[in-house]
Structures are given as structure tokens and as C-alpha cells.
Short mmCIF file of C-alpha atoms in Angstrom, two decimals:
data_model
loop_
_atom_site.label_atom_id
_atom_site.label_comp_id
_atom_site.label_asym_id
_atom_site.label_seq_id
_atom_site.Cartn_x
_atom_site.Cartn_y
_atom_site.Cartn_z
CA UNK O 1 11.91 106.53 72.69
CA UNK O 2 14.94 104.62 71.53
CA UNK O 3 16.53 101.36 72.49
CA UNK O 4 20.01 102.79 72.99
CA UNK O 5 22.35 101.81 75.78
CA UNK O 6 22.75 105.37 77.09
CA UNK O 7 26.52 105.47 76.55
CA UNK O 8 26.61 108.12 73.81
CA UNK O 9 26.78 111.24 75.97
CA UNK O 10 29.27 109.62 78.33
CA UNK O 11 31.56 108.81 75.41
CA UNK O 12 31.19 112.31 73.94
CA UNK O 13 32.03 113.82 77.34
CA UNK O 14 35.13 111.65 77.74
CA UNK O 15 36.43 112.47 74.26
CA UNK O 16 35.71 116.20 74.57
CA UNK O 17 37.40 116.46 77.97
CA UNK O 18 40.40 114.46 76.75
CA UNK O 19 40.86 117.12 74.06
CA UNK O 20 40.43 120.04 76.46
CA UNK O 21 36.86 120.69 75.33
CA UNK O 22 33.52 121.12 77.03
CA UNK O 23 30.07 119.53 76.89
CA UNK O 24 26.78 121.14 77.79
CA UNK O 25 23.02 120.89 77.72
CA UNK O 26 20.28 123.46 77.30
CA UNK O 27 16.50 123.26 77.39
CA UNK O 28 14.26 125.91 75.83
CA UNK O 29 10.54 125.62 75.17
CA UNK O 30 10.62 121.90 75.89
CA UNK O 31 13.43 121.22 73.41
CA UNK O 32 16.59 119.77 74.92
CA UNK O 33 19.89 120.24 73.10
CA UNK O 34 23.30 118.77 73.87
CA UNK O 35 26.50 120.31 72.51
CA UNK O 36 30.25 119.92 72.68
CA UNK O 37 33.18 122.15 71.79
CA UNK O 38 36.75 121.17 70.98
CA UNK O 39 39.49 123.14 69.24
CA UNK O 40 40.14 122.19 65.64
CA UNK O 41 43.68 121.36 64.58
CA UNK O 42 45.27 123.91 62.28
#
């Protein structure tokens, strides 16, 4: 357990969506993973 405020994923989602990206979550064998995708500038 951590003492965080719980804002991290909300901030990541806002930034990713502002850049046309996506955010997701997956759970396999009891391990939960969060990910985000945005296009890199060239």
C-alpha cells in the first residue's frame, strides 16, 4: 500500500488524451498493468 493521493492515473489520462493518445489497463495472473500510448514527435 502507498500513501499517494490517487491523482497519478487521472493526470496520465488527461495528458495522453490531450496528445491524441490512449490509456489502458490489463490484469493477468493477478498482476495489474497500466499503460499509455502517444505518438512521438519526429
